């Protein structure tokens, strides 16, 4: 799949889920590099930077996307030889894809330790990492039950429910607004994340913060499963994460909208869960309280202030 097709599929959510988006971006950079005909380093760097810009522009909230691009692209600025630059970039892209896939498996193993036999677990959206924890617990022989939300308006919960059902896990499929009603039957909440800020706040699918609030009220543990590349380095400097708002056509049909001339349909894709409502963040590098998000950014992503204030096109502020 070439660069333009990958960008289109990320933008239209044919490719969705922060981990899948990140791997798709790394693969697109790898393919684009392989297809580039130039042997001039300056031209190659320009073309790859343009490709990186295009990919990062497709989804403004999922920080896994710019992090993946940055991990592949960042050393390119210091390269002095074309062949070395090309080889190193392609090796980094392949390494990132491998790392991403292994991270989900590792998170599943670590996360399963926080699920007890007999637990009822609530999950929201379709998170590879959150599902990995639940599926691993099931494979280890734990008798668990899951509440899976519908996740309007794109219905990602349908994918989650099918995955759980195919695995043989007893699953209750509920509308998003029923989460608080059923919270009294839940022992543990596990969701994924599209971004995690330096103060431990979690940006995830719309509705997550309401579930976290209901869990907090009910004294139910709320865990977040996320790869380390979903932490947002730029928030160290106070940059806010832009919350993507998508087309109203995802919420109501165009003909219905035309019949409601005085109604504005709002369709934010994500919301922000305060760190106070998050008990633990499960990553491939271990389990952290939200207050240690800064440590993850510095030690796992190897970002420093120079990186975050540089004028690299794929690191620019929105």
mmCIF file with all atom_site columns, N, CA and C in Angstrom, residues 13-70:
data_model
loop_
_atom_site.group_PDB
_atom_site.id
_atom_site.type_symbol
_atom_site.label_atom_id
_atom_site.label_alt_id
_atom_site.label_comp_id
_atom_site.label_asym_id
_atom_site.label_entity_id
_atom_site.label_seq_id
_atom_site.pdbx_PDB_ins_code
_atom_site.Cartn_x
_atom_site.Cartn_y
_atom_site.Cartn_z
_atom_site.occupancy
_atom_site.B_iso_or_equiv
_atom_site.pdbx_formal_charge
_atom_site.auth_seq_id
_atom_site.auth_comp_id
_atom_site.auth_asym_id
_atom_site.auth_atom_id
_atom_site.pdbx_PDB_model_num
ATOM 1   N N  . UNK A 1 13 ? -10.673 6.515  8.341  1.00 0.00 ? 13 UNK A N  1
ATOM 2   C CA . UNK A 1 13 ? -10.833 5.517  9.391  1.00 0.00 ? 13 UNK A CA 1
ATOM 3   C C  . UNK A 1 13 ? -11.036 4.107  8.855  1.00 0.00 ? 13 UNK A C  1
ATOM 4   N N  . UNK A 1 14 ? -10.619 3.863  7.602  1.00 0.00 ? 14 UNK A N  1
ATOM 5   C CA . UNK A 1 14 ? -10.538 2.478  7.139  1.00 0.00 ? 14 UNK A CA 1
ATOM 6   C C  . UNK A 1 14 ? -9.424  1.763  7.902  1.00 0.00 ? 14 UNK A C  1
ATOM 7   N N  . UNK A 1 15 ? -8.383  2.511  8.221  1.00 0.00 ? 15 UNK A N  1
ATOM 8   C CA . UNK A 1 15 ? -7.374  2.048  9.177  1.00 0.00 ? 15 UNK A CA 1
ATOM 9   C C  . UNK A 1 15 ? -7.626  2.818  10.455 1.00 0.00 ? 15 UNK A C  1
ATOM 10  N N  . UNK A 1 16 ? -7.951  2.119  11.536 1.00 0.00 ? 16 UNK A N  1
ATOM 11  C CA . UNK A 1 16 ? -8.250  2.808  12.787 1.00 0.00 ? 16 UNK A CA 1
ATOM 12  C C  . UNK A 1 16 ? -7.701  2.014  13.963 1.00 0.00 ? 16 UNK A C  1
ATOM 13  N N  . UNK A 1 17 ? -7.621  2.699  15.093 1.00 0.00 ? 17 UNK A N  1
ATOM 14  C CA . UNK A 1 17 ? -6.940  2.137  16.241 1.00 0.00 ? 17 UNK A CA 1
ATOM 15  C C  . UNK A 1 17 ? -5.527  2.675  16.250 1.00 0.00 ? 17 UNK A C  1
ATOM 16  N N  . UNK A 1 18 ? -5.126  3.260  17.387 1.00 0.00 ? 18 UNK A N  1
ATOM 17  C CA . UNK A 1 18 ? -3.859  3.986  17.431 1.00 0.00 ? 18 UNK A CA 1
ATOM 18  C C  . UNK A 1 18 ? -2.664  3.123  17.042 1.00 0.00 ? 18 UNK A C  1
ATOM 19  N N  . UNK A 1 19 ? -2.632  1.875  17.504 1.00 0.00 ? 19 UNK A N  1
ATOM 20  C CA . UNK A 1 19 ? -1.514  1.003  17.166 1.00 0.00 ? 19 UNK A CA 1
ATOM 21  C C  . UNK A 1 19 ? -1.466  0.675  15.689 1.00 0.00 ? 19 UNK A C  1
ATOM 22  N N  . UNK A 1 20 ? -2.630  0.374  15.126 1.00 0.00 ? 20 UNK A N  1
ATOM 23  C CA . UNK A 1 20 ? -2.691  0.047  13.694 1.00 0.00 ? 20 UNK A CA 1
ATOM 24  C C  . UNK A 1 20 ? -2.304  1.256  12.853 1.00 0.00 ? 20 UNK A C  1
ATOM 25  N N  . UNK A 1 21 ? -2.753  2.443  13.272 1.00 0.00 ? 21 UNK A N  1
ATOM 26  C CA . UNK A 1 21 ? -2.390  3.672  12.557 1.00 0.00 ? 21 UNK A CA 1
ATOM 27  C C  . UNK A 1 21 ? -0.883  3.870  12.586 1.00 0.00 ? 21 UNK A C  1
ATOM 28  N N  . UNK A 1 22 ? -0.278  3.678  13.747 1.00 0.00 ? 22 UNK A N  1
ATOM 29  C CA . UNK A 1 22 ? 1.165   3.878  13.879 1.00 0.00 ? 22 UNK A CA 1
ATOM 30  C C  . UNK A 1 22 ? 1.937   2.918  12.981 1.00 0.00 ? 22 UNK A C  1
ATOM 31  N N  . UNK A 1 23 ? 1.535   1.650  12.977 1.00 0.00 ? 23 UNK A N  1
ATOM 32  C CA . UNK A 1 23 ? 2.220   0.658  12.138 1.00 0.00 ? 23 UNK A CA 1
ATOM 33  C C  . UNK A 1 23 ? 2.015   0.957  10.665 1.00 0.00 ? 23 UNK A C  1
ATOM 34  N N  . UNK A 1 24 ? 0.817   1.402  10.302 1.00 0.00 ? 24 UNK A N  1
ATOM 35  C CA . UNK A 1 24 ? 0.546   1.742  8.910  1.00 0.00 ? 24 UNK A CA 1
ATOM 36  C C  . UNK A 1 24 ? 1.417   2.914  8.460  1.00 0.00 ? 24 UNK A C  1
ATOM 37  N N  . UNK A 1 25 ? 1.605   3.897  9.339  1.00 0.00 ? 25 UNK A N  1
ATOM 38  C CA . UNK A 1 25 ? 2.442   5.051  9.000  1.00 0.00 ? 25 UNK A CA 1
ATOM 39  C C  . UNK A 1 25 ? 3.896   4.635  8.815  1.00 0.00 ? 25 UNK A C  1
ATOM 40  N N  . UNK A 1 26 ? 4.399   3.801  9.717  1.00 0.00 ? 26 UNK A N  1
ATOM 41  C CA . UNK A 1 26 ? 5.782   3.326  9.590  1.00 0.00 ? 26 UNK A CA 1
ATOM 42  C C  . UNK A 1 26 ? 5.964   2.530  8.305  1.00 0.00 ? 26 UNK A C  1
ATOM 43  N N  . UNK A 1 27 ? 4.974   1.705  7.993  1.00 0.00 ? 27 UNK A N  1
ATOM 44  C CA . UNK A 1 27 ? 5.061   0.916  6.764  1.00 0.00 ? 27 UNK A CA 1
ATOM 45  C C  . UNK A 1 27 ? 5.003   1.813  5.530  1.00 0.00 ? 27 UNK A C  1
ATOM 46  N N  . UNK A 1 28 ? 4.172   2.856  5.588  1.00 0.00 ? 28 UNK A N  1
ATOM 47  C CA . UNK A 1 28 ? 4.069   3.775  4.449  1.00 0.00 ? 28 UNK A CA 1
ATOM 48  C C  . UNK A 1 28 ? 5.397   4.490  4.217  1.00 0.00 ? 28 UNK A C  1
ATOM 49  N N  . UNK A 1 29 ? 6.082   4.879  5.289  1.00 0.00 ? 29 UNK A N  1
ATOM 50  C CA . UNK A 1 29 ? 7.396   5.513  5.141  1.00 0.00 ? 29 UNK A CA 1
ATOM 51  C C  . UNK A 1 29 ? 8.407   4.524  4.565  1.00 0.00 ? 29 UNK A C  1
ATOM 52  N N  . UNK A 1 30 ? 8.329   3.291  4.991  1.00 0.00 ? 30 UNK A N  1
ATOM 53  C CA . UNK A 1 30 ? 9.224   2.252  4.476  1.00 0.00 ? 30 UNK A CA 1
ATOM 54  C C  . UNK A 1 30 ? 9.007   2.058  2.975  1.00 0.00 ? 30 UNK A C  1
ATOM 55  N N  . UNK A 1 31 ? 7.750   1.907  2.561  1.00 0.00 ? 31 UNK A N  1
ATOM 56  C CA . UNK A 1 31 ? 7.432   1.699  1.149  1.00 0.00 ? 31 UNK A CA 1
ATOM 57  C C  . UNK A 1 31 ? 7.819   2.919  0.327  1.00 0.00 ? 31 UNK A C  1
ATOM 58  N N  . UNK A 1 32 ? 7.533   4.114  0.855  1.00 0.00 ? 32 UNK A N  1
ATOM 59  C CA . UNK A 1 32 ? 7.844   5.348  0.127  1.00 0.00 ? 32 UNK A CA 1
ATOM 60  C C  . UNK A 1 32 ? 9.351   5.476  -0.075 1.00 0.00 ? 32 UNK A C  1
ATOM 61  N N  . UNK A 1 33 ? 10.110  5.112  0.942  1.00 0.00 ? 33 UNK A N  1
ATOM 62  C CA . UNK A 1 33 ? 11.571  5.149  0.815  1.00 0.00 ? 33 UNK A CA 1
ATOM 63  C C  . UNK A 1 33 ? 12.050  4.157  -0.238 1.00 0.00 ? 33 UNK A C  1
ATOM 64  N N  . UNK A 1 34 ? 11.475  2.976  -0.229 1.00 0.00 ? 34 UNK A N  1
ATOM 65  C CA . UNK A 1 34 ? 11.861  1.941  -1.199 1.00 0.00 ? 34 UNK A CA 1
ATOM 66  C C  . UNK A 1 34 ? 11.551  2.374  -2.628 1.00 0.00 ? 34 UNK A C  1
ATOM 67  N N  . UNK A 1 35 ? 10.454  3.125  -2.777 1.00 0.00 ? 35 UNK A N  1
ATOM 68  C CA . UNK A 1 35 ? 10.010  3.527  -4.115 1.00 0.00 ? 35 UNK A CA 1
ATOM 69  C C  . UNK A 1 35 ? 10.697  4.792  -4.606 1.00 0.00 ? 35 UNK A C  1
ATOM 70  N N  . UNK A 1 36 ? 11.341  5.539  -3.722 1.00 0.00 ? 36 UNK A N  1
ATOM 71  C CA . UNK A 1 36 ? 11.989  6.790  -4.111 1.00 0.00 ? 36 UNK A CA 1
ATOM 72  C C  . UNK A 1 36 ? 13.190  6.516  -5.015 1.00 0.00 ? 36 UNK A C  1
ATOM 73  N N  . UNK A 1 37 ? 13.211  7.166  -6.176 1.00 0.00 ? 37 UNK A N  1
ATOM 74  C CA . UNK A 1 37 ? 14.223  6.877  -7.197 1.00 0.00 ? 37 UNK A CA 1
ATOM 75  C C  . UNK A 1 37 ? 15.497  7.709  -7.059 1.00 0.00 ? 37 UNK A C  1
ATOM 76  N N  . UNK A 1 38 ? 15.456  8.755  -6.288 1.00 0.00 ? 38 UNK A N  1
ATOM 77  C CA . UNK A 1 38 ? 16.614  9.649  -6.197 1.00 0.00 ? 38 UNK A CA 1
ATOM 78  C C  . UNK A 1 38 ? 17.804  8.979  -5.507 1.00 0.00 ? 38 UNK A C  1
ATOM 79  N N  . UNK A 1 39 ? 18.974  9.478  -5.780 1.00 0.00 ? 39 UNK A N  1
ATOM 80  C CA . UNK A 1 39 ? 20.183  9.063  -5.046 1.00 0.00 ? 39 UNK A CA 1
ATOM 81  C C  . UNK A 1 39 ? 20.837  10.270 -4.376 1.00 0.00 ? 39 UNK A C  1
ATOM 82  N N  . UNK A 1 40 ? 20.100  11.376 -4.348 1.00 0.00 ? 40 UNK A N  1
ATOM 83  C CA . UNK A 1 40 ? 20.604  12.613 -3.740 1.00 0.00 ? 40 UNK A CA 1
ATOM 84  C C  . UNK A 1 40 ? 20.027  12.752 -2.333 1.00 0.00 ? 40 UNK A C  1
ATOM 85  N N  . UNK A 1 41 ? 20.867  12.914 -1.343 1.00 0.00 ? 41 UNK A N  1
ATOM 86  C CA . UNK A 1 41 ? 20.428  12.942 0.051  1.00 0.00 ? 41 UNK A CA 1
ATOM 87  C C  . UNK A 1 41 ? 19.485  14.113 0.325  1.00 0.00 ? 41 UNK A C  1
ATOM 88  N N  . UNK A 1 42 ? 19.783  15.285 -0.197 1.00 0.00 ? 42 UNK A N  1
ATOM 89  C CA . UNK A 1 42 ? 18.942  16.456 0.063  1.00 0.00 ? 42 UNK A CA 1
ATOM 90  C C  . UNK A 1 42 ? 17.539  16.231 -0.493 1.00 0.00 ? 42 UNK A C  1
ATOM 91  N N  . UNK A 1 43 ? 17.467  15.728 -1.717 1.00 0.00 ? 43 UNK A N  1
ATOM 92  C CA . UNK A 1 43 ? 16.164  15.458 -2.330 1.00 0.00 ? 43 UNK A CA 1
ATOM 93  C C  . UNK A 1 43 ? 15.428  14.353 -1.565 1.00 0.00 ? 43 UNK A C  1
ATOM 94  N N  . UNK A 1 44 ? 16.145  13.318 -1.191 1.00 0.00 ? 44 UNK A N  1
ATOM 95  C CA . UNK A 1 44 ? 15.550  12.197 -0.442 1.00 0.00 ? 44 UNK A CA 1
ATOM 96  C C  . UNK A 1 44 ? 14.978  12.688 0.887  1.00 0.00 ? 44 UNK A C  1
ATOM 97  N N  . UNK A 1 45 ? 15.750  13.494 1.600  1.00 0.00 ? 45 UNK A N  1
ATOM 98  C CA . UNK A 1 45 ? 15.276  14.017 2.882  1.00 0.00 ? 45 UNK A CA 1
ATOM 99  C C  . UNK A 1 45 ? 14.018  14.868 2.686  1.00 0.00 ? 45 UNK A C  1
ATOM 100 N N  . UNK A 1 46 ? 14.008  15.692 1.635  1.00 0.00 ? 46 UNK A N  1
ATOM 101 C CA . UNK A 1 46 ? 12.843  16.537 1.349  1.00 0.00 ? 46 UNK A CA 1
ATOM 102 C C  . UNK A 1 46 ? 11.609  15.685 1.072  1.00 0.00 ? 46 UNK A C  1
ATOM 103 N N  . UNK A 1 47 ? 11.751  14.661 0.244  1.00 0.00 ? 47 UNK A N  1
ATOM 104 C CA . UNK A 1 47 ? 10.619  13.807 -0.111 1.00 0.00 ? 47 UNK A CA 1
ATOM 105 C C  . UNK A 1 47 ? 10.101  13.039 1.108  1.00 0.00 ? 47 UNK A C  1
ATOM 106 N N  . UNK A 1 48 ? 11.008  12.560 1.950  1.00 0.00 ? 48 UNK A N  1
ATOM 107 C CA . UNK A 1 48 ? 10.584  11.814 3.122  1.00 0.00 ? 48 UNK A CA 1
ATOM 108 C C  . UNK A 1 48 ? 9.924   12.730 4.150  1.00 0.00 ? 48 UNK A C  1
ATOM 109 N N  . UNK A 1 49 ? 10.415  13.953 4.286  1.00 0.00 ? 49 UNK A N  1
ATOM 110 C CA . UNK A 1 49 ? 9.778   14.911 5.182  1.00 0.00 ? 49 UNK A CA 1
ATOM 111 C C  . UNK A 1 49 ? 8.366   15.253 4.710  1.00 0.00 ? 49 UNK A C  1
ATOM 112 N N  . UNK A 1 50 ? 8.198   15.383 3.402  1.00 0.00 ? 50 UNK A N  1
ATOM 113 C CA . UNK A 1 50 ? 6.870   15.652 2.845  1.00 0.00 ? 50 UNK A CA 1
ATOM 114 C C  . UNK A 1 50 ? 5.932   14.478 3.124  1.00 0.00 ? 50 UNK A C  1
ATOM 115 N N  . UNK A 1 51 ? 6.441   13.271 2.983  1.00 0.00 ? 51 UNK A N  1
ATOM 116 C CA . UNK A 1 51 ? 5.640   12.080 3.280  1.00 0.00 ? 51 UNK A CA 1
ATOM 117 C C  . UNK A 1 51 ? 5.249   12.057 4.754  1.00 0.00 ? 51 UNK A C  1
ATOM 118 N N  . UNK A 1 52 ? 6.200   12.386 5.618  1.00 0.00 ? 52 UNK A N  1
ATOM 119 C CA . UNK A 1 52 ? 5.925   12.412 7.057  1.00 0.00 ? 52 UNK A CA 1
ATOM 120 C C  . UNK A 1 52 ? 4.846   13.442 7.379  1.00 0.00 ? 52 UNK A C  1
ATOM 121 N N  . UNK A 1 53 ? 4.951   14.628 6.777  1.00 0.00 ? 53 UNK A N  1
ATOM 122 C CA . UNK A 1 53 ? 3.945   15.672 6.988  1.00 0.00 ? 53 UNK A CA 1
ATOM 123 C C  . UNK A 1 53 ? 2.549   15.190 6.598  1.00 0.00 ? 53 UNK A C  1
ATOM 124 N N  . UNK A 1 54 ? 2.452   14.543 5.455  1.00 0.00 ? 54 UNK A N  1
ATOM 125 C CA . UNK A 1 54 ? 1.160   14.064 4.970  1.00 0.00 ? 54 UNK A CA 1
ATOM 126 C C  . UNK A 1 54 ? 0.550   13.074 5.956  1.00 0.00 ? 54 UNK A C  1
ATOM 127 N N  . UNK A 1 55 ? 1.335   12.145 6.422  1.00 0.00 ? 55 UNK A N  1
ATOM 128 C CA . UNK A 1 55 ? 0.830   11.133 7.347  1.00 0.00 ? 55 UNK A CA 1
ATOM 129 C C  . UNK A 1 55 ? 0.375   11.752 8.665  1.00 0.00 ? 55 UNK A C  1
ATOM 130 N N  . UNK A 1 56 ? 1.188   12.639 9.217  1.00 0.00 ? 56 UNK A N  1
ATOM 131 C CA . UNK A 1 56 ? 0.857   13.242 10.506 1.00 0.00 ? 56 UNK A CA 1
ATOM 132 C C  . UNK A 1 56 ? -0.416  14.074 10.418 1.00 0.00 ? 56 UNK A C  1
ATOM 133 N N  . UNK A 1 57 ? -0.685  14.665 9.261  1.00 0.00 ? 57 UNK A N  1
ATOM 134 C CA . UNK A 1 57 ? -1.853  15.540 9.101  1.00 0.00 ? 57 UNK A CA 1
ATOM 135 C C  . UNK A 1 57 ? -3.170  14.779 9.049  1.00 0.00 ? 57 UNK A C  1
ATOM 136 N N  . UNK A 1 58 ? -3.138  13.455 8.900  1.00 0.00 ? 58 UNK A N  1
ATOM 137 C CA . UNK A 1 58 ? -4.368  12.705 8.656  1.00 0.00 ? 58 UNK A CA 1
ATOM 138 C C  . UNK A 1 58 ? -5.261  12.596 9.881  1.00 0.00 ? 58 UNK A C  1
ATOM 139 N N  . UNK A 1 59 ? -4.675  12.455 11.074 1.00 0.00 ? 59 UNK A N  1
ATOM 140 C CA . UNK A 1 59 ? -5.460  12.337 12.316 1.00 0.00 ? 59 UNK A CA 1
ATOM 141 C C  . UNK A 1 59 ? -4.790  13.171 13.390 1.00 0.00 ? 59 UNK A C  1
ATOM 142 N N  . UNK A 1 60 ? -5.405  14.259 13.821 1.00 0.00 ? 60 UNK A N  1
ATOM 143 C CA . UNK A 1 60 ? -4.730  15.207 14.710 1.00 0.00 ? 60 UNK A CA 1
ATOM 144 C C  . UNK A 1 60 ? -4.609  14.767 16.163 1.00 0.00 ? 60 UNK A C  1
ATOM 145 N N  . UNK A 1 61 ? -5.369  13.759 16.605 1.00 0.00 ? 61 UNK A N  1
ATOM 146 C CA . UNK A 1 61 ? -5.384  13.419 18.029 1.00 0.00 ? 61 UNK A CA 1
ATOM 147 C C  . UNK A 1 61 ? -4.503  12.236 18.378 1.00 0.00 ? 61 UNK A C  1
ATOM 148 N N  . UNK A 1 62 ? -4.509  11.199 17.562 1.00 0.00 ? 62 UNK A N  1
ATOM 149 C CA . UNK A 1 62 ? -3.788  9.963  17.890 1.00 0.00 ? 62 UNK A CA 1
ATOM 150 C C  . UNK A 1 62 ? -2.284  10.216 17.885 1.00 0.00 ? 62 UNK A C  1
ATOM 151 N N  . UNK A 1 63 ? -1.703  10.394 19.071 1.00 0.00 ? 63 UNK A N  1
ATOM 152 C CA . UNK A 1 63 ? -0.293  10.762 19.181 1.00 0.00 ? 63 UNK A CA 1
ATOM 153 C C  . UNK A 1 63 ? 0.621   9.625  18.747 1.00 0.00 ? 63 UNK A C  1
ATOM 154 N N  . UNK A 1 64 ? 0.097   8.417  18.670 1.00 0.00 ? 64 UNK A N  1
ATOM 155 C CA . UNK A 1 64 ? 0.898   7.300  18.170 1.00 0.00 ? 64 UNK A CA 1
ATOM 156 C C  . UNK A 1 64 ? 1.390   7.574  16.754 1.00 0.00 ? 64 UNK A C  1
ATOM 157 N N  . UNK A 1 65 ? 0.625   8.333  16.002 1.00 0.00 ? 65 UNK A N  1
ATOM 158 C CA . UNK A 1 65 ? 0.985   8.629  14.616 1.00 0.00 ? 65 UNK A CA 1
ATOM 159 C C  . UNK A 1 65 ? 2.227   9.522  14.537 1.00 0.00 ? 65 UNK A C  1
ATOM 160 N N  . UNK A 1 66 ? 2.248   10.715 15.139 1.00 0.00 ? 66 UNK A N  1
ATOM 161 C CA . UNK A 1 66 ? 3.481   11.507 15.078 1.00 0.00 ? 66 UNK A CA 1
ATOM 162 C C  . UNK A 1 66 ? 4.643   10.857 15.819 1.00 0.00 ? 66 UNK A C  1
ATOM 163 N N  . UNK A 1 67 ? 4.360   10.106 16.890 1.00 0.00 ? 67 UNK A N  1
ATOM 164 C CA . UNK A 1 67 ? 5.448   9.423  17.577 1.00 0.00 ? 67 UNK A CA 1
ATOM 165 C C  . UNK A 1 67 ? 6.094   8.370  16.689 1.00 0.00 ? 67 UNK A C  1
ATOM 166 N N  . UNK A 1 68 ? 5.276   7.612  15.984 1.00 0.00 ? 68 UNK A N  1
ATOM 167 C CA . UNK A 1 68 ? 5.820   6.598  15.074 1.00 0.00 ? 68 UNK A CA 1
ATOM 168 C C  . UNK A 1 68 ? 6.637   7.259  13.973 1.00 0.00 ? 68 UNK A C  1
ATOM 169 N N  . UNK A 1 69 ? 6.083   8.318  13.396 1.00 0.00 ? 69 UNK A N  1
ATOM 170 C CA . UNK A 1 69 ? 6.791   9.040  12.340 1.00 0.00 ? 69 UNK A CA 1
ATOM 171 C C  . UNK A 1 69 ? 8.099   9.604  12.872 1.00 0.00 ? 69 UNK A C  1
ATOM 172 N N  . UNK A 1 70 ? 8.064   10.174 14.067 1.00 0.00 ? 70 UNK A N  1
ATOM 173 C CA . UNK A 1 70 ? 9.270   10.763 14.644 1.00 0.00 ? 70 UNK A CA 1
ATOM 174 C C  . UNK A 1 70 ? 10.344  9.707  14.896 1.00 0.00 ? 70 UNK A C  1
#
